[in-house]
């Protein structure tokens, strides 16, 4: 029984993850990031390691962005997380955390470390399109568009990339970069997602420039008519006509919607997608 007693004694003497997580949170409250990182060693469950690393990353970024403790050297702290991330067996968790770590490196000004970490996260995320999409979205949100563009080159699933491009077009347009936003929409392959992107631009413009909003809606309707899936086509057409009549101050006409709900053949000009100036000239 000696070995069993030894084994159970070791387990009995180990703190539960909940207690360790509580201490990590307490250390972060007093800005003791090195102490919080050291406690990662005691965590047993991978999910808890992931949660703790994300808490530490958020604390580092908060301190950097708020100007707290400007003398603190953030890069060594971020590098200190690498062994714990690499020790995570779940590939999805590892890819997601490396993507967040890369973002943190960029924010604290360590571009080289960020590039290496981003490449590692992308390599892991190639078989997990949803994780790769999240990594790209985070880069876009942080205004790291060149890095997001680099990551997009590795997306194999065009539909997943279309979702990202819709979001990117919206971000660019709201920043006033209309030409770039329309160019991005031009690279969207799916009629559904291209129409959705134009719908978002129309929503953004409806209280700012009524004419432009209507042009975007009409343009989106012409594209939405080509959506092959009847359920998706009807749902989007309903939203587009609802927005169109909201802008015009009219009630939605169901007869008009049903008359134009049937898909038609794709024309050579419209199949090319948005290009410079189309958003302000087509009606």
GROMACS .gro file of N, CA and C in nm, residues 24-183:
model
  480
   24UNK      N    1  -0.471   3.338  -0.892
   24UNK     CA    2  -0.427   3.407  -1.015
   24UNK      C    3  -0.502   3.539  -1.030
   25UNK      N    4  -0.632   3.535  -1.010
   25UNK     CA    5  -0.713   3.657  -1.019
   25UNK      C    6  -0.668   3.760  -0.915
   26UNK      N    7  -0.641   3.713  -0.793
   26UNK     CA    8  -0.597   3.804  -0.686
   26UNK      C    9  -0.463   3.869  -0.722
   27UNK      N   10  -0.372   3.791  -0.779
   27UNK     CA   11  -0.242   3.847  -0.817
   27UNK      C   12  -0.256   3.949  -0.930
   28UNK      N   13  -0.345   3.922  -1.023
   28UNK     CA   14  -0.367   4.016  -1.134
   28UNK      C   15  -0.426   4.147  -1.083
   29UNK      N   16  -0.508   4.139  -0.980
   29UNK     CA   17  -0.568   4.261  -0.923
   29UNK      C   18  -0.462   4.355  -0.867
   30UNK      N   19  -0.351   4.299  -0.821
   30UNK     CA   20  -0.243   4.384  -0.765
   30UNK      C   21  -0.126   4.395  -0.864
   31UNK      N   22  -0.153   4.366  -0.991
   31UNK     CA   23  -0.055   4.380  -1.100
   31UNK      C   24   0.065   4.286  -1.087
   32UNK      N   25   0.048   4.176  -1.017
   32UNK     CA   26   0.157   4.078  -1.003
   32UNK      C   27   0.145   3.976  -1.117
   33UNK      N   28   0.181   4.020  -1.237
   33UNK     CA   29   0.170   3.932  -1.354
   33UNK      C   30   0.269   3.816  -1.348
   34UNK      N   31   0.396   3.840  -1.311
   34UNK     CA   32   0.488   3.725  -1.300
   34UNK      C   33   0.438   3.618  -1.202
   35UNK      N   34   0.381   3.662  -1.091
   35UNK     CA   35   0.328   3.567  -0.994
   35UNK      C   36   0.212   3.489  -1.049
   36UNK      N   37   0.126   3.556  -1.129
   36UNK     CA   38   0.011   3.488  -1.190
   36UNK      C   39   0.058   3.385  -1.291
   37UNK      N   40   0.160   3.421  -1.370
   37UNK     CA   41   0.212   3.328  -1.471
   37UNK      C   42   0.272   3.205  -1.404
   38UNK      N   43   0.344   3.225  -1.294
   38UNK     CA   44   0.407   3.113  -1.223
   38UNK      C   45   0.303   3.013  -1.173
   39UNK      N   46   0.184   3.060  -1.142
   39UNK     CA   47   0.079   2.972  -1.090
   39UNK      C   48   0.017   2.882  -1.196
   40UNK      N   49   0.040   2.913  -1.324
   40UNK     CA   50  -0.014   2.829  -1.432
   40UNK      C   51   0.035   2.685  -1.419
   41UNK      N   52   0.152   2.669  -1.360
   41UNK     CA   53   0.213   2.537  -1.343
   41UNK      C   54   0.125   2.445  -1.259
   42UNK      N   55   0.046   2.504  -1.170
   42UNK     CA   56  -0.033   2.423  -1.077
   42UNK      C   57  -0.167   2.377  -1.134
   43UNK      N   58  -0.209   2.435  -1.246
   43UNK     CA   59  -0.340   2.401  -1.301
   43UNK      C   60  -0.337   2.265  -1.369
   44UNK      N   61  -0.442   2.187  -1.348
   44UNK     CA   62  -0.450   2.052  -1.403
   44UNK      C   63  -0.527   2.048  -1.536
   45UNK      N   64  -0.645   2.107  -1.537
   45UNK     CA   65  -0.731   2.097  -1.655
   45UNK      C   66  -0.691   2.199  -1.761
   46UNK      N   67  -0.688   2.152  -1.887
   46UNK     CA   68  -0.648   2.240  -1.998
   46UNK      C   69  -0.740   2.361  -2.011
   47UNK      N   70  -0.871   2.337  -1.991
   47UNK     CA   71  -0.965   2.449  -2.003
   47UNK      C   72  -0.934   2.559  -1.903
   48UNK      N   73  -0.889   2.520  -1.785
   48UNK     CA   74  -0.854   2.620  -1.684
   48UNK      C   75  -0.724   2.693  -1.719
   49UNK      N   76  -0.631   2.621  -1.780
   49UNK     CA   77  -0.508   2.686  -1.827
   49UNK      C   78  -0.542   2.790  -1.933
   50UNK      N   79  -0.629   2.752  -2.026
   50UNK     CA   80  -0.671   2.844  -2.132
   50UNK      C   81  -0.735   2.969  -2.072
   51UNK      N   82  -0.826   2.948  -1.979
   51UNK     CA   83  -0.896   3.060  -1.916
   51UNK      C   84  -0.799   3.151  -1.842
   52UNK      N   85  -0.704   3.092  -1.770
   52UNK     CA   86  -0.608   3.171  -1.694
   52UNK      C   87  -0.516   3.251  -1.786
   53UNK      N   88  -0.470   3.189  -1.894
   53UNK     CA   89  -0.382   3.260  -1.990
   53UNK      C   90  -0.456   3.378  -2.052
   54UNK      N   91  -0.582   3.359  -2.084
   54UNK     CA   92  -0.660   3.470  -2.143
   54UNK      C   93  -0.677   3.584  -2.042
   55UNK      N   94  -0.696   3.549  -1.916
   55UNK     CA   95  -0.705   3.653  -1.812
   55UNK      C   96  -0.575   3.732  -1.803
   56UNK      N   97  -0.463   3.660  -1.809
   56UNK     CA   98  -0.332   3.725  -1.800
   56UNK      C   99  -0.308   3.814  -1.921
   57UNK      N  100  -0.343   3.765  -2.040
   57UNK     CA  101  -0.326   3.845  -2.162
   57UNK      C  102  -0.408   3.973  -2.155
   58UNK      N  103  -0.532   3.960  -2.110
   58UNK     CA  104  -0.618   4.078  -2.100
   58UNK      C  105  -0.563   4.181  -2.001
   59UNK      N  106  -0.507   4.130  -1.892
   59UNK     CA  107  -0.449   4.220  -1.793
   59UNK      C  108  -0.328   4.294  -1.850
   60UNK      N  109  -0.242   4.222  -1.922
   60UNK     CA  110  -0.125   4.285  -1.983
   60UNK      C  111  -0.167   4.393  -2.082
   61UNK      N  112  -0.263   4.361  -2.166
   61UNK     CA  113  -0.308   4.458  -2.267
   61UNK      C  114  -0.377   4.577  -2.202
   62UNK      N  115  -0.452   4.552  -2.096
   62UNK     CA  116  -0.517   4.663  -2.024
   62UNK      C  117  -0.413   4.757  -1.966
   63UNK      N  118  -0.310   4.700  -1.907
   63UNK     CA  119  -0.203   4.782  -1.848
   63UNK      C  120  -0.128   4.860  -1.955
   64UNK      N  121  -0.104   4.796  -2.068
   64UNK     CA  122  -0.034   4.864  -2.178
   64UNK      C  123  -0.117   4.979  -2.233
   65UNK      N  124  -0.245   4.953  -2.261
   65UNK     CA  125  -0.330   5.053  -2.325
   65UNK      C  126  -0.369   5.166  -2.231
   66UNK      N  127  -0.375   5.138  -2.100
   66UNK     CA  128  -0.412   5.243  -2.004
   66UNK      C  129  -0.292   5.320  -1.953
   67UNK      N  130  -0.171   5.274  -1.990
   67UNK     CA  131  -0.051   5.345  -1.947
   67UNK      C  132  -0.008   5.315  -1.805
   68UNK      N  133  -0.069   5.211  -1.744
   68UNK     CA  134  -0.030   5.174  -1.608
   68UNK      C  135   0.111   5.115  -1.610
   69UNK      N  136   0.187   5.145  -1.506
   69UNK     CA  137   0.322   5.090  -1.493
   69UNK      C  138   0.399   5.095  -1.626
   70UNK      N  139   0.423   5.215  -1.680
   70UNK     CA  140   0.489   5.225  -1.811
   70UNK      C  141   0.629   5.163  -1.813
   71UNK      N  142   0.689   5.146  -1.696
   71UNK     CA  143   0.824   5.088  -1.690
   71UNK      C  144   0.821   4.935  -1.702
   72UNK      N  145   0.703   4.876  -1.693
   72UNK     CA  146   0.695   4.730  -1.698
   72UNK      C  147   0.734   4.679  -1.837
   73UNK      N  148   0.814   4.575  -1.841
   73UNK     CA  149   0.859   4.515  -1.966
   73UNK      C  150   0.759   4.405  -2.004
   74UNK      N  151   0.674   4.435  -2.102
   74UNK     CA  152   0.566   4.343  -2.136
   74UNK      C  153   0.612   4.225  -2.220
   75UNK      N  154   0.712   4.247  -2.307
   75UNK     CA  155   0.753   4.139  -2.399
   75UNK      C  156   0.801   4.015  -2.324
   76UNK      N  157   0.888   4.027  -2.221
   76UNK     CA  158   0.929   3.906  -2.147
   76UNK      C  159   0.811   3.835  -2.081
   77UNK      N  160   0.714   3.913  -2.036
   77UNK     CA  161   0.596   3.852  -1.974
   77UNK      C  162   0.517   3.770  -2.076
   78UNK      N  163   0.502   3.827  -2.196
   78UNK     CA  164   0.431   3.755  -2.301
   78UNK      C  165   0.508   3.629  -2.343
   79UNK      N  166   0.639   3.642  -2.353
   79UNK     CA  167   0.720   3.525  -2.388
   79UNK      C  168   0.709   3.417  -2.281
   80UNK      N  169   0.688   3.459  -2.158
   80UNK     CA  170   0.675   3.363  -2.048
   80UNK      C  171   0.551   3.276  -2.060
   81UNK      N  172   0.453   3.319  -2.141
   81UNK     CA  173   0.331   3.240  -2.160
   81UNK      C  174   0.348   3.131  -2.265
   82UNK      N  175   0.450   3.145  -2.351
   82UNK     CA  176   0.467   3.053  -2.464
   82UNK      C  177   0.478   2.907  -2.421
   83UNK      N  178   0.562   2.872  -2.321
   83UNK     CA  179   0.570   2.730  -2.282
   83UNK      C  180   0.438   2.671  -2.235
   84UNK      N  181   0.358   2.752  -2.168
   84UNK     CA  182   0.229   2.702  -2.117
   84UNK      C  183   0.131   2.682  -2.233
   85UNK      N  184   0.136   2.773  -2.332
   85UNK     CA  185   0.049   2.756  -2.449
   85UNK      C  186   0.091   2.634  -2.530
   86UNK      N  187   0.221   2.620  -2.551
   86UNK     CA  188   0.270   2.505  -2.628
   86UNK      C  189   0.244   2.373  -2.557
   87UNK      N  190   0.226   2.378  -2.426
   87UNK     CA  191   0.199   2.256  -2.350
   87UNK      C  192   0.055   2.211  -2.357
   88UNK      N  193  -0.031   2.292  -2.418
   88UNK     CA  194  -0.173   2.256  -2.432
   88UNK      C  195  -0.188   2.156  -2.546
   89UNK      N  196  -0.248   2.042  -2.520
   89UNK     CA  197  -0.260   1.936  -2.620
   89UNK      C  198  -0.368   1.965  -2.724
   90UNK      N  199  -0.475   2.030  -2.682
   90UNK     CA  200  -0.585   2.058  -2.774
   90UNK      C  201  -0.540   2.161  -2.878
   91UNK      N  202  -0.540   2.119  -3.004
   91UNK     CA  203  -0.487   2.203  -3.112
   91UNK      C  204  -0.568   2.331  -3.132
   92UNK      N  205  -0.699   2.322  -3.115
   92UNK     CA  206  -0.785   2.439  -3.132
   92UNK      C  207  -0.753   2.544  -3.026
   93UNK      N  208  -0.742   2.500  -2.900
   93UNK     CA  209  -0.708   2.592  -2.793
   93UNK      C  210  -0.573   2.659  -2.819
   94UNK      N  211  -0.477   2.574  -2.862
   94UNK     CA  212  -0.342   2.624  -2.883
   94UNK      C  213  -0.340   2.729  -2.996
   95UNK      N  214  -0.411   2.701  -3.104
   95UNK     CA  215  -0.416   2.794  -3.217
   95UNK      C  216  -0.479   2.927  -3.175
   96UNK      N  217  -0.590   2.918  -3.101
   96UNK     CA  218  -0.660   3.039  -3.058
   96UNK      C  219  -0.573   3.123  -2.966
   97UNK      N  220  -0.508   3.059  -2.870
   97UNK     CA  221  -0.423   3.132  -2.775
   97UNK      C  222  -0.301   3.194  -2.844
   98UNK      N  223  -0.240   3.120  -2.938
   98UNK     CA  224  -0.126   3.176  -3.011
   98UNK      C  225  -0.169   3.297  -3.095
   99UNK      N  226  -0.292   3.292  -3.149
   99UNK     CA  227  -0.344   3.407  -3.223
   99UNK      C  228  -0.360   3.528  -3.132
  100UNK      N  229  -0.411   3.505  -3.011
  100UNK     CA  230  -0.427   3.614  -2.915
  100UNK      C  231  -0.292   3.664  -2.865
  101UNK      N  232  -0.196   3.572  -2.851
  101UNK     CA  233  -0.062   3.612  -2.808
  101UNK      C  234   0.006   3.696  -2.917
  102UNK      N  235  -0.012   3.657  -3.043
  102UNK     CA  236   0.044   3.735  -3.154
  102UNK      C  237  -0.011   3.877  -3.153
  103UNK      N  238  -0.141   3.888  -3.132
  103UNK     CA  239  -0.206   4.019  -3.125
  103UNK      C  240  -0.146   4.102  -3.011
  104UNK      N  241  -0.122   4.039  -2.897
  104UNK     CA  242  -0.063   4.109  -2.783
  104UNK      C  243   0.078   4.157  -2.815
  105UNK      N  244   0.157   4.073  -2.882
  105UNK     CA  245   0.292   4.114  -2.921
  105UNK      C  246   0.286   4.239  -3.010
  106UNK      N  247   0.194   4.239  -3.107
  106UNK     CA  248   0.181   4.355  -3.196
  106UNK      C  249   0.145   4.481  -3.117
  107UNK      N  250   0.054   4.467  -3.023
  107UNK     CA  251   0.006   4.583  -2.947
  107UNK      C  252   0.116   4.642  -2.859
  108UNK      N  253   0.204   4.557  -2.806
  108UNK     CA  254   0.313   4.610  -2.721
  108UNK      C  255   0.435   4.650  -2.804
  109UNK      N  256   0.425   4.636  -2.937
  109UNK     CA  257   0.532   4.684  -3.024
  109UNK      C  258   0.637   4.581  -3.061
  110UNK      N  259   0.612   4.454  -3.032
  110UNK     CA  260   0.708   4.348  -3.065
  110UNK      C  261   0.664   4.280  -3.195
  111UNK      N  262   0.689   4.346  -3.308
  111UNK     CA  263   0.636   4.297  -3.435
  111UNK      C  264   0.698   4.164  -3.478
  112UNK      N  265   0.828   4.150  -3.459
  112UNK     CA  266   0.893   4.026  -3.500
  112UNK      C  267   0.836   3.906  -3.425
  113UNK      N  268   0.824   3.919  -3.294
  113UNK     CA  269   0.765   3.811  -3.213
  113UNK      C  270   0.621   3.786  -3.255
  114UNK      N  271   0.550   3.896  -3.288
  114UNK     CA  272   0.412   3.882  -3.333
  114UNK      C  273   0.402   3.804  -3.462
  115UNK      N  274   0.493   3.833  -3.557
  115UNK     CA  275   0.491   3.763  -3.686
  115UNK      C  276   0.516   3.613  -3.669
  116UNK      N  277   0.616   3.578  -3.587
  116UNK     CA  278   0.646   3.437  -3.564
  116UNK      C  279   0.527   3.366  -3.499
  117UNK      N  280   0.467   3.433  -3.402
  117UNK     CA  281   0.355   3.371  -3.329
  117UNK      C  282   0.232   3.360  -3.418
  118UNK      N  283   0.207   3.463  -3.500
  118UNK     CA  284   0.092   3.459  -3.591
  118UNK      C  285   0.106   3.344  -3.690
  119UNK      N  286   0.227   3.327  -3.744
  119UNK     CA  287   0.249   3.218  -3.839
  119UNK      C  288   0.223   3.084  -3.773
  120UNK      N  289   0.269   3.068  -3.649
  120UNK     CA  290   0.245   2.942  -3.576
  120UNK      C  291   0.097   2.919  -3.554
  121UNK      N  292   0.024   3.025  -3.519
  121UNK     CA  293  -0.120   3.011  -3.494
  121UNK      C  294  -0.195   2.975  -3.622
  122UNK      N  295  -0.154   3.035  -3.734
  122UNK     CA  296  -0.220   3.005  -3.862
  122UNK      C  297  -0.195   2.861  -3.902
  123UNK      N  298  -0.071   2.813  -3.886
  123UNK     CA  299  -0.040   2.674  -3.921
  123UNK      C  300  -0.127   2.577  -3.843
  124UNK      N  301  -0.151   2.607  -3.717
  124UNK     CA  302  -0.235   2.519  -3.635
  124UNK      C  303  -0.383   2.532  -3.673
  125UNK      N  304  -0.423   2.651  -3.717
  125UNK     CA  305  -0.565   2.678  -3.742
  125UNK      C  306  -0.610   2.638  -3.882
  126UNK      N  307  -0.519   2.593  -3.967
  126UNK     CA  308  -0.556   2.562  -4.105
  126UNK      C  309  -0.665   2.457  -4.115
  127UNK      N  310  -0.667   2.364  -4.020
  127UNK     CA  311  -0.772   2.260  -4.022
  127UNK      C  312  -0.894   2.300  -3.940
  128UNK      N  313  -0.894   2.421  -3.890
  128UNK     CA  314  -1.005   2.470  -3.808
  128UNK      C  315  -1.046   2.609  -3.859
  129UNK      N  316  -1.123   2.615  -3.967
  129UNK     CA  317  -1.157   2.744  -4.031
  129UNK      C  318  -1.222   2.845  -3.937
  130UNK      N  319  -1.301   2.798  -3.842
  130UNK     CA  320  -1.367   2.891  -3.751
  130UNK      C  321  -1.265   2.961  -3.660
  131UNK      N  322  -1.159   2.887  -3.620
  131UNK     CA  323  -1.055   2.948  -3.538
  131UNK      C  324  -0.975   3.047  -3.621
  132UNK      N  325  -0.943   3.009  -3.745
  132UNK     CA  326  -0.869   3.100  -3.834
  132UNK      C  327  -0.950   3.227  -3.858
  133UNK      N  328  -1.080   3.211  -3.874
  133UNK     CA  329  -1.167   3.329  -3.891
  133UNK      C  330  -1.160   3.419  -3.768
  134UNK      N  331  -1.164   3.360  -3.649
  134UNK     CA  332  -1.158   3.439  -3.526
  134UNK      C  333  -1.025   3.513  -3.514
  135UNK      N  334  -0.916   3.447  -3.552
  135UNK     CA  335  -0.784   3.511  -3.548
  135UNK      C  336  -0.782   3.633  -3.639
  136UNK      N  337  -0.837   3.617  -3.760
  136UNK     CA  338  -0.840   3.728  -3.857
  136UNK      C  339  -0.929   3.841  -3.806
  137UNK      N  340  -1.044   3.806  -3.751
  137UNK     CA  341  -1.137   3.907  -3.698
  137UNK      C  342  -1.069   3.990  -3.589
  138UNK      N  343  -0.995   3.923  -3.501
  138UNK     CA  344  -0.926   3.995  -3.394
  138UNK      C  345  -0.823   4.093  -3.449
  139UNK      N  346  -0.754   4.053  -3.555
  139UNK     CA  347  -0.655   4.141  -3.619
  139UNK      C  348  -0.724   4.262  -3.682
  140UNK      N  349  -0.838   4.239  -3.744
  140UNK     CA  350  -0.914   4.350  -3.805
  140UNK      C  351  -0.961   4.446  -3.697
  141UNK      N  352  -1.014   4.391  -3.588
  141UNK     CA  353  -1.062   4.476  -3.478
  141UNK      C  354  -0.951   4.560  -3.418
  142UNK      N  355  -0.828   4.507  -3.422
  142UNK     CA  356  -0.713   4.581  -3.368
  142UNK      C  357  -0.651   4.674  -3.471
  143UNK      N  358  -0.716   4.685  -3.587
  143UNK     CA  359  -0.669   4.773  -3.695
  143UNK      C  360  -0.535   4.726  -3.752
  144UNK      N  361  -0.511   4.596  -3.745
  144UNK     CA  362  -0.388   4.538  -3.802
  144UNK      C  363  -0.423   4.474  -3.936
  145UNK      N  364  -0.466   4.558  -4.031
  145UNK     CA  365  -0.519   4.507  -4.157
  145UNK      C  366  -0.414   4.434  -4.242
  146UNK      N  367  -0.288   4.482  -4.250
  146UNK     CA  368  -0.188   4.405  -4.327
  146UNK      C  369  -0.168   4.265  -4.270
  147UNK      N  370  -0.169   4.252  -4.138
  147UNK     CA  371  -0.154   4.121  -4.076
  147UNK      C  372  -0.277   4.034  -4.104
  148UNK      N  373  -0.395   4.095  -4.102
  148UNK     CA  374  -0.518   4.022  -4.134
  148UNK      C  375  -0.514   3.975  -4.279
  149UNK      N  376  -0.465   4.061  -4.368
  149UNK     CA  377  -0.453   4.025  -4.509
  149UNK      C  378  -0.360   3.907  -4.530
  150UNK      N  379  -0.250   3.905  -4.454
  150UNK     CA  380  -0.157   3.793  -4.461
  150UNK      C  381  -0.226   3.664  -4.418
  151UNK      N  382  -0.301   3.671  -4.308
  151UNK     CA  383  -0.369   3.552  -4.257
  151UNK      C  384  -0.476   3.502  -4.353
  152UNK      N  385  -0.541   3.595  -4.423
  152UNK     CA  386  -0.649   3.557  -4.515
  152UNK      C  387  -0.599   3.469  -4.630
  153UNK      N  388  -0.472   3.484  -4.666
  153UNK     CA  389  -0.417   3.406  -4.777
  153UNK      C  390  -0.421   3.256  -4.750
  154UNK      N  391  -0.433   3.220  -4.622
  154UNK     CA  392  -0.429   3.079  -4.587
  154UNK      C  393  -0.568   3.017  -4.573
  155UNK      N  394  -0.672   3.096  -4.593
  155UNK     CA  395  -0.808   3.044  -4.579
  155UNK      C  396  -0.845   2.964  -4.703
  156UNK      N  397  -0.872   2.836  -4.684
  156UNK     CA  398  -0.905   2.749  -4.798
  156UNK      C  399  -1.054   2.750  -4.827
  157UNK      N  400  -1.134   2.762  -4.724
  157UNK     CA  401  -1.280   2.759  -4.737
  157UNK      C  402  -1.328   2.898  -4.779
  158UNK      N  403  -1.369   2.911  -4.905
  158UNK     CA  404  -1.408   3.042  -4.958
  158UNK      C  405  -1.527   3.101  -4.882
  159UNK      N  406  -1.618   3.015  -4.838
  159UNK     CA  407  -1.734   3.066  -4.764
  159UNK      C  408  -1.691   3.129  -4.632
  160UNK      N  409  -1.594   3.066  -4.564
  160UNK     CA  410  -1.543   3.122  -4.440
  160UNK      C  411  -1.475   3.257  -4.467
  161UNK      N  412  -1.402   3.265  -4.579
  161UNK     CA  413  -1.335   3.390  -4.612
  161UNK      C  414  -1.437   3.498  -4.646
  162UNK      N  415  -1.546   3.461  -4.711
  162UNK     CA  416  -1.651   3.557  -4.745
  162UNK      C  417  -1.706   3.624  -4.619
  163UNK      N  418  -1.724   3.545  -4.514
  163UNK     CA  419  -1.774   3.599  -4.388
  163UNK      C  420  -1.679   3.706  -4.334
  164UNK      N  421  -1.549   3.677  -4.342
  164UNK     CA  422  -1.448   3.773  -4.295
  164UNK      C  423  -1.449   3.898  -4.382
  165UNK      N  424  -1.460   3.880  -4.514
  165UNK     CA  425  -1.458   3.994  -4.606
  165UNK      C  426  -1.579   4.086  -4.585
  166UNK      N  427  -1.693   4.027  -4.554
  166UNK     CA  428  -1.812   4.109  -4.523
  166UNK      C  429  -1.781   4.201  -4.405
  167UNK      N  430  -1.723   4.144  -4.302
  167UNK     CA  431  -1.690   4.222  -4.182
  167UNK      C  432  -1.584   4.327  -4.213
  168UNK      N  433  -1.482   4.288  -4.290
  168UNK     CA  434  -1.374   4.381  -4.325
  168UNK      C  435  -1.429   4.499  -4.406
  169UNK      N  436  -1.518   4.472  -4.500
  169UNK     CA  437  -1.577   4.578  -4.581
  169UNK      C  438  -1.653   4.677  -4.493
  170UNK      N  439  -1.726   4.624  -4.396
  170UNK     CA  440  -1.802   4.710  -4.304
  170UNK      C  441  -1.708   4.799  -4.222
  171UNK      N  442  -1.599   4.739  -4.171
  171UNK     CA  443  -1.501   4.815  -4.091
  171UNK      C  444  -1.439   4.927  -4.175
  172UNK      N  445  -1.397   4.893  -4.296
  172UNK     CA  446  -1.333   4.992  -4.384
  172UNK      C  447  -1.429   5.104  -4.419
  173UNK      N  448  -1.553   5.068  -4.449
  173UNK     CA  449  -1.650   5.170  -4.489
  173UNK      C  450  -1.679   5.267  -4.374
  174UNK      N  451  -1.695   5.214  -4.255
  174UNK     CA  452  -1.724   5.299  -4.140
  174UNK      C  453  -1.604   5.387  -4.104
  175UNK      N  454  -1.486   5.347  -4.148
  175UNK     CA  455  -1.367   5.430  -4.126
  175UNK      C  456  -1.351   5.535  -4.236
  176UNK      N  457  -1.442   5.535  -4.332
  176UNK     CA  458  -1.437   5.635  -4.440
  176UNK      C  459  -1.358   5.590  -4.561
  177UNK      N  460  -1.315   5.464  -4.564
  177UNK     CA  461  -1.237   5.415  -4.678
  177UNK      C  462  -1.330   5.340  -4.774
  178UNK      N  463  -1.416   5.418  -4.841
  178UNK     CA  464  -1.520   5.360  -4.925
  178UNK      C  465  -1.463   5.281  -5.042
  179UNK      N  466  -1.362   5.334  -5.107
  179UNK     CA  467  -1.306   5.266  -5.223
  179UNK      C  468  -1.251   5.129  -5.186
  180UNK      N  469  -1.181   5.122  -5.073
  180UNK     CA  470  -1.126   4.994  -5.027
  180UNK      C  471  -1.238   4.898  -4.989
  181UNK      N  472  -1.342   4.951  -4.926
  181UNK     CA  473  -1.454   4.866  -4.884
  181UNK      C  474  -1.522   4.803  -5.006
  182UNK      N  475  -1.544   4.881  -5.109
  182UNK     CA  476  -1.608   4.829  -5.230
  182UNK      C  477  -1.517   4.730  -5.301
  183UNK      N  478  -1.386   4.754  -5.296
  183UNK     CA  479  -1.292   4.659  -5.357
  183UNK      C  480  -1.297   4.525  -5.283
   0.00000   0.00000   0.00000
